[in-house]
mmCIF file of C-alpha atoms in Angstrom:
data_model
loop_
_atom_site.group_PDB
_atom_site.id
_atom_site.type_symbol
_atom_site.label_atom_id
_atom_site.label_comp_id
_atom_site.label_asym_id
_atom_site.label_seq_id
_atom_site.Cartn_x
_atom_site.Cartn_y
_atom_site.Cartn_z
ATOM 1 C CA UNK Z 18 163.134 14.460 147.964
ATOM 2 C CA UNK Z 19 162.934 10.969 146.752
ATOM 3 C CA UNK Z 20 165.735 8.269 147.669
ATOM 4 C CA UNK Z 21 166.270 5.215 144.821
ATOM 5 C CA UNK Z 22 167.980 2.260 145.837
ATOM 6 C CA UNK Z 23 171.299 2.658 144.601
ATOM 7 C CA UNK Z 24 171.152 5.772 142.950
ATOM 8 C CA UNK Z 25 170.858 8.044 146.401
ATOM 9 C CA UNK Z 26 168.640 10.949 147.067
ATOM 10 C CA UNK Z 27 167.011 12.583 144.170
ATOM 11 C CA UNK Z 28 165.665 16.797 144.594
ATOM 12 C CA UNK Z 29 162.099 16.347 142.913
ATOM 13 C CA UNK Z 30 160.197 19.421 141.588
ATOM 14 C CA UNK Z 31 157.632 20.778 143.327
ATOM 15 C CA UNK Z 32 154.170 19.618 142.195
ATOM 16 C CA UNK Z 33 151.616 21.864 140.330
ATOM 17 C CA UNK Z 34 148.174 22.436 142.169
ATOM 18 C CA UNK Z 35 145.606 22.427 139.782
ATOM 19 C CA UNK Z 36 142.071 23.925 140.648
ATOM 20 C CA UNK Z 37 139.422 22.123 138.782
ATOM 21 C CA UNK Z 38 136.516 24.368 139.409
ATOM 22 C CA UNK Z 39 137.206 26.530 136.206
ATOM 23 C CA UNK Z 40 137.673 26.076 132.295
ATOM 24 C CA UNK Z 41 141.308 27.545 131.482
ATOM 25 C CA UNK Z 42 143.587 26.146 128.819
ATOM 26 C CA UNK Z 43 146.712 25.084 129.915
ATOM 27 C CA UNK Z 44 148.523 28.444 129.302
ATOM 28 C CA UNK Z 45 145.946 30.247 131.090
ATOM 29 C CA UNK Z 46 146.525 28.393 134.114
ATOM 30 C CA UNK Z 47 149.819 28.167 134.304
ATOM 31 C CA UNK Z 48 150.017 32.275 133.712
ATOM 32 C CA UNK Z 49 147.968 32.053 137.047
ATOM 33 C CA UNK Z 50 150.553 30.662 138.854
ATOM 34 C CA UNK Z 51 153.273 32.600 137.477
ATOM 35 C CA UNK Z 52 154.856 29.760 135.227
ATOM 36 C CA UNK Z 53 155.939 30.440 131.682
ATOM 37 C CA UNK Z 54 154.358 27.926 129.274
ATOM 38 C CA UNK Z 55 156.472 26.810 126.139
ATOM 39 C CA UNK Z 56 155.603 24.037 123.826
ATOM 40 C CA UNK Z 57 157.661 22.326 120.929
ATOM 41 C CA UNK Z 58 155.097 20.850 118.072
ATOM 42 C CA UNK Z 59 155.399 17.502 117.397
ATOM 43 C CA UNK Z 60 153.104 17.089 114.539
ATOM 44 C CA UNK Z 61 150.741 19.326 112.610
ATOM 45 C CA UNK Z 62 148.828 17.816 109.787
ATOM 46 C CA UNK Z 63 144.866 18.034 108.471
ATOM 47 C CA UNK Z 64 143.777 13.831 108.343
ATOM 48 C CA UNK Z 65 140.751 12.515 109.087
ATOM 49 C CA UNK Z 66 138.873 11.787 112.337
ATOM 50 C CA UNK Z 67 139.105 8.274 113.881
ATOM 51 C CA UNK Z 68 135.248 7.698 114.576
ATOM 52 C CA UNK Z 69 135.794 7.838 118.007
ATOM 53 C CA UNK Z 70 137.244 11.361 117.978
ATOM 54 C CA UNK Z 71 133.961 12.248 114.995
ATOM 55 C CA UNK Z 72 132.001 11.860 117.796
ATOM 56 C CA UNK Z 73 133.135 13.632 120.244
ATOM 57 C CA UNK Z 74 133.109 16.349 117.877
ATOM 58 C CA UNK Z 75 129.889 15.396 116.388
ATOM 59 C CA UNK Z 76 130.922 15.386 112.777
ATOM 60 C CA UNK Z 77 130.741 12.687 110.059
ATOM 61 C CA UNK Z 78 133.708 9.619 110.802
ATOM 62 C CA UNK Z 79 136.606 10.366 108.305
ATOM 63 C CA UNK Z 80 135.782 14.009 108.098
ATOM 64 C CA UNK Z 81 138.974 16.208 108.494
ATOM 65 C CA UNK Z 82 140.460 17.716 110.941
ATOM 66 C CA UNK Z 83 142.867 19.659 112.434
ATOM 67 C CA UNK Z 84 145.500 17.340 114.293
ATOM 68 C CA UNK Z 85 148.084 19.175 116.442
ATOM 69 C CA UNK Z 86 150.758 17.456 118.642
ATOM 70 C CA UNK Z 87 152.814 19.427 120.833
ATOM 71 C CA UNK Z 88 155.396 18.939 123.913
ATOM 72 C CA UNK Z 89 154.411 21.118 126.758
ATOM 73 C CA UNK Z 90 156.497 22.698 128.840
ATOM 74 C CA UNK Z 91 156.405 24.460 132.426
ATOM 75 C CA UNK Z 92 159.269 27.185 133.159
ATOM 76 C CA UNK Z 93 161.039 24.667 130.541
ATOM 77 C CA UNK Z 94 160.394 21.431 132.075
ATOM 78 C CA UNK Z 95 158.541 18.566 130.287
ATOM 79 C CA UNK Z 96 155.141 18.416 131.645
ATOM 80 C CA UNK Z 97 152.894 16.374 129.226
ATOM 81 C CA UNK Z 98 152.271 15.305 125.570
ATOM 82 C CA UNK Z 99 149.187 17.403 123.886
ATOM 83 C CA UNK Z 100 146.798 15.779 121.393
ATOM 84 C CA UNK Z 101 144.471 17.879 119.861
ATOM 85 C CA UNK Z 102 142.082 17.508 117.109
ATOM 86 C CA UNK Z 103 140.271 20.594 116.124
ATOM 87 C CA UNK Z 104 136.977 20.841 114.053
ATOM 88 C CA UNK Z 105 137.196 22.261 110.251
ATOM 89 C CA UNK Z 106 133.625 23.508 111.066
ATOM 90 C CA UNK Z 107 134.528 27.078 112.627
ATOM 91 C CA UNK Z 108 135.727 30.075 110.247
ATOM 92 C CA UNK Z 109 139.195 29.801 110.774
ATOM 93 C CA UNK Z 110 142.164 28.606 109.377
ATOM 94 C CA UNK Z 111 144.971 26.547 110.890
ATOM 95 C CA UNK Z 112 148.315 27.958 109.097
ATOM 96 C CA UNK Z 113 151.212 25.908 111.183
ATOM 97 C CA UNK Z 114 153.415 29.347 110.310
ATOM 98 C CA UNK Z 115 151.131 30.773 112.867
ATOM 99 C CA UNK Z 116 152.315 28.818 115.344
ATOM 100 C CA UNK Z 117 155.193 29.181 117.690
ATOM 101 C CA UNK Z 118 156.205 27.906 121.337
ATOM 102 C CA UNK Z 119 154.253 30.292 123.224
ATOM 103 C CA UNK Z 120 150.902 30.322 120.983
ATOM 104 C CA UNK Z 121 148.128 29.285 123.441
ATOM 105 C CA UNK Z 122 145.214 27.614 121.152
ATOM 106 C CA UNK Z 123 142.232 29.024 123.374
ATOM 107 C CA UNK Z 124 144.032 32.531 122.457
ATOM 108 C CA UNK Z 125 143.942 31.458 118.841
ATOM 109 C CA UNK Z 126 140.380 30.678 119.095
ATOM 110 C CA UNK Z 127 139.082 33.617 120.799
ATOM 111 C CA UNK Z 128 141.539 36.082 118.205
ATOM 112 C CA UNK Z 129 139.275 34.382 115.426
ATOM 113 C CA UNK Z 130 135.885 34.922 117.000
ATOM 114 C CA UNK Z 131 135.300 31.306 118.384
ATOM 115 C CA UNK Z 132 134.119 31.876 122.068
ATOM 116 C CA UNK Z 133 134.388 29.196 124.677
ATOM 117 C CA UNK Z 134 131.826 27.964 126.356
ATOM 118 C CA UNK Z 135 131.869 25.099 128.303
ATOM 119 C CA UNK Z 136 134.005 21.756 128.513
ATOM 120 C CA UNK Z 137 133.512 18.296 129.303
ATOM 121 C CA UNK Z 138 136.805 16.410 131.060
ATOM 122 C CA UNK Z 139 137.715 13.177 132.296
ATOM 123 C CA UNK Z 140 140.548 12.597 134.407
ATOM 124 C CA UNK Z 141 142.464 8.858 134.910
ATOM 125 C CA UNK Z 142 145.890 7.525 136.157
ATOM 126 C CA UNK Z 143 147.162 5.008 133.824
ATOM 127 C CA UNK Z 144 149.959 3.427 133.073
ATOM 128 C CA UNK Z 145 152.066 4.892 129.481
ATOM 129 C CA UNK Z 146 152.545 3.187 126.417
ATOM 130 C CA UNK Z 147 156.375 3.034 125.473
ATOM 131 C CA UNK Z 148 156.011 6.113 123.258
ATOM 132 C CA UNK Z 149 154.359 8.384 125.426
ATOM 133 C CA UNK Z 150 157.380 7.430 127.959
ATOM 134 C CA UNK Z 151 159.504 7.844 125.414
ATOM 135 C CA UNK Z 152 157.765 11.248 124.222
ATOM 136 C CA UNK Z 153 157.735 12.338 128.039
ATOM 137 C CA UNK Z 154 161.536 11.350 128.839
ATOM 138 C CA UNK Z 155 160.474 8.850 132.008
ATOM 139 C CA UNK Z 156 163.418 6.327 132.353
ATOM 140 C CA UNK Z 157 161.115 3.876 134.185
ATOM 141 C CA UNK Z 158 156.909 3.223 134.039
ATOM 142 C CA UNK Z 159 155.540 5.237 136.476
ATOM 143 C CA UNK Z 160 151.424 6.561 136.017
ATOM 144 C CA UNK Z 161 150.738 9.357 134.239
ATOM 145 C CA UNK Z 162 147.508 11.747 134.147
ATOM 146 C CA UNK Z 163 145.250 11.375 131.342
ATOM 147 C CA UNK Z 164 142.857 14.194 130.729
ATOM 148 C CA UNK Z 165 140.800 14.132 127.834
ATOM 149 C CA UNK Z 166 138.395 17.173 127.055
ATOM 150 C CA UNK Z 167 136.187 18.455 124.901
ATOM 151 C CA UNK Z 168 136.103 21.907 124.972
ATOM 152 C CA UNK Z 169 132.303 23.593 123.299
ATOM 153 C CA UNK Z 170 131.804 27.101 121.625
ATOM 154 C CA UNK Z 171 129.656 29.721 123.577
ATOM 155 C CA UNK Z 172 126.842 28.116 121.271
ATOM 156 C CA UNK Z 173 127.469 24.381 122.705
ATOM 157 C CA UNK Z 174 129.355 22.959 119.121
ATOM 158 C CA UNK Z 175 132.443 21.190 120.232
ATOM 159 C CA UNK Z 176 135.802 22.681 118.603
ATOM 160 C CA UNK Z 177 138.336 20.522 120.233
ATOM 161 C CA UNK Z 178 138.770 17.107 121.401
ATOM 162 C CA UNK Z 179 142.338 16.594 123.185
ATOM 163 C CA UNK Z 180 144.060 13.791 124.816
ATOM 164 C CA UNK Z 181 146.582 15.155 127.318
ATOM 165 C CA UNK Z 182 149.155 12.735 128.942
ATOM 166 C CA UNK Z 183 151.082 14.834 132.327
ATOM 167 C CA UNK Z 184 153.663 13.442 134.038
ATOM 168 C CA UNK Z 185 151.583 12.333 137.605
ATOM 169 C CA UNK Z 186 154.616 13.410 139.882
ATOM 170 C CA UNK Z 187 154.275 16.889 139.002
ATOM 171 C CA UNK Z 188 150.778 17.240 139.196
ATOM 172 C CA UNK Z 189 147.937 17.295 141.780
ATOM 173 C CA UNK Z 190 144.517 18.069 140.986
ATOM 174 C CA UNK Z 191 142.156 20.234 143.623
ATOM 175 C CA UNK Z 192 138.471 19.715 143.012
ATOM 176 C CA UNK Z 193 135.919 22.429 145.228
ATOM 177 C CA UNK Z 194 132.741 20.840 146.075
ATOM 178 C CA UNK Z 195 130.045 22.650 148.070
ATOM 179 C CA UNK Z 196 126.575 21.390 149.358
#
C-alpha cells in the first residue's frame, strides 16, 4: 500500500522478483512464475540501423533491420515498452502476420534454427522521456528500469539488440553471486 497526499491509500501490485543468474526472454520468465505474458505491437517495420545499434550488432551503419515495438504485458498489466532490432543476417524471415500477443521472439528464433547462446545486459534506473510515460500510462515521473541486451547465437553473432523500459515499481532484480 502506498498513501498520496490527497488522493488516500492506493493497493499497489505486488512486485516481480527477477533472478538474474540466467538468460530467459521475457516470456520465459514470466511462464516461470506462473504469469501469462501478452504483448500489443506498437510498430513493426524493416529501416535501417542507427550506428549505434550497427554496432552492437556488428553490421555495416544503415544496414537493415528488423525493428519491432511492442507493449508488454503481465497477467494483463502494463509492464514495459520493448525495442527490438533484429539482424537480417540469420535465415529467417520476419512476416508481422506471424505475429500475435502471445508470440515470444526467443520461441521464434529457436522454431527457425537460430540457437541462443549467450547475452550481454546492462541494467539502469532513469528517469522517462514524456513518450515512454506516455507509452507506459505513468500519470507522474517516477524511474523506470532500463535494460538493454544483446542477445548472441550459439556461434557468438549477435541477433538482437533491445532497449526495454519496465515500470521500476513492479520490478526487483535478484543477482546470485558466489566466491
Amino acid at each position: 500500500m502506498k498513501r498520496i497526499k490527497g488522493a488516500g491509500t492506493k493497493v499497489l501490485a505486488k512486485k516481480k522478483h527477477s533472478d538474474l543468474y540466467k538468460l530467459l526472454g521475457f516470456s520465459e520468465d514470466a511462464k516461470q512464475n506462473g504469469e501469462e505474458v501478452t504483448s500489443v505491437i506498437l510498430k513493426f517495420s524493416i529501416e535501417p540501423a542507427p550506428v549505434a545499434v550497427a554496432e552492437f550488432l556488428k553490421i555495416e551503419p544503415n544496414e537493415d533491420v528488423y525493428y519491432l515495438k511492442r507493449l508488454r504485458l503481465l497477467d494483463g498489466r502494463i509492464a514495459g515498452i520493448f525495442e527490438t532490432y533484429i539482424s537480417q543476417r540469420f535465415d529467417f524471415k520476419i512476416n508481422i502476420d506471424e505475429f500475435d500477443s502471445k508470440t515470444s521472439l526467443y520461441d521464434f528464433y529457436e522454431k527457425h534454427n537460430v540457437i541462443i547462446g549467450t547475452g550481454t545486459e546492462t541494467i539502469e534506473a532513469i528517469m522517462p522521456n514524456s513518450q515512454i510515460r506516455k507509452e507506459l500510462f505513468m500519470e507522474k515521473e517516477e524511474p523506470i528500469f532500463l535494460r538493454q541486451r544483446i542477445t548472441y547465437s550459439n556461434l557468438n553473432v549477435p541477433i538482437e539488440f533491445s532497449k526495454n523500459y519496465y515500470k521500476a515499481s513492479r520490478f526487483t532484480y535478484v543477482i546470485s553471486l558466489s566466491r
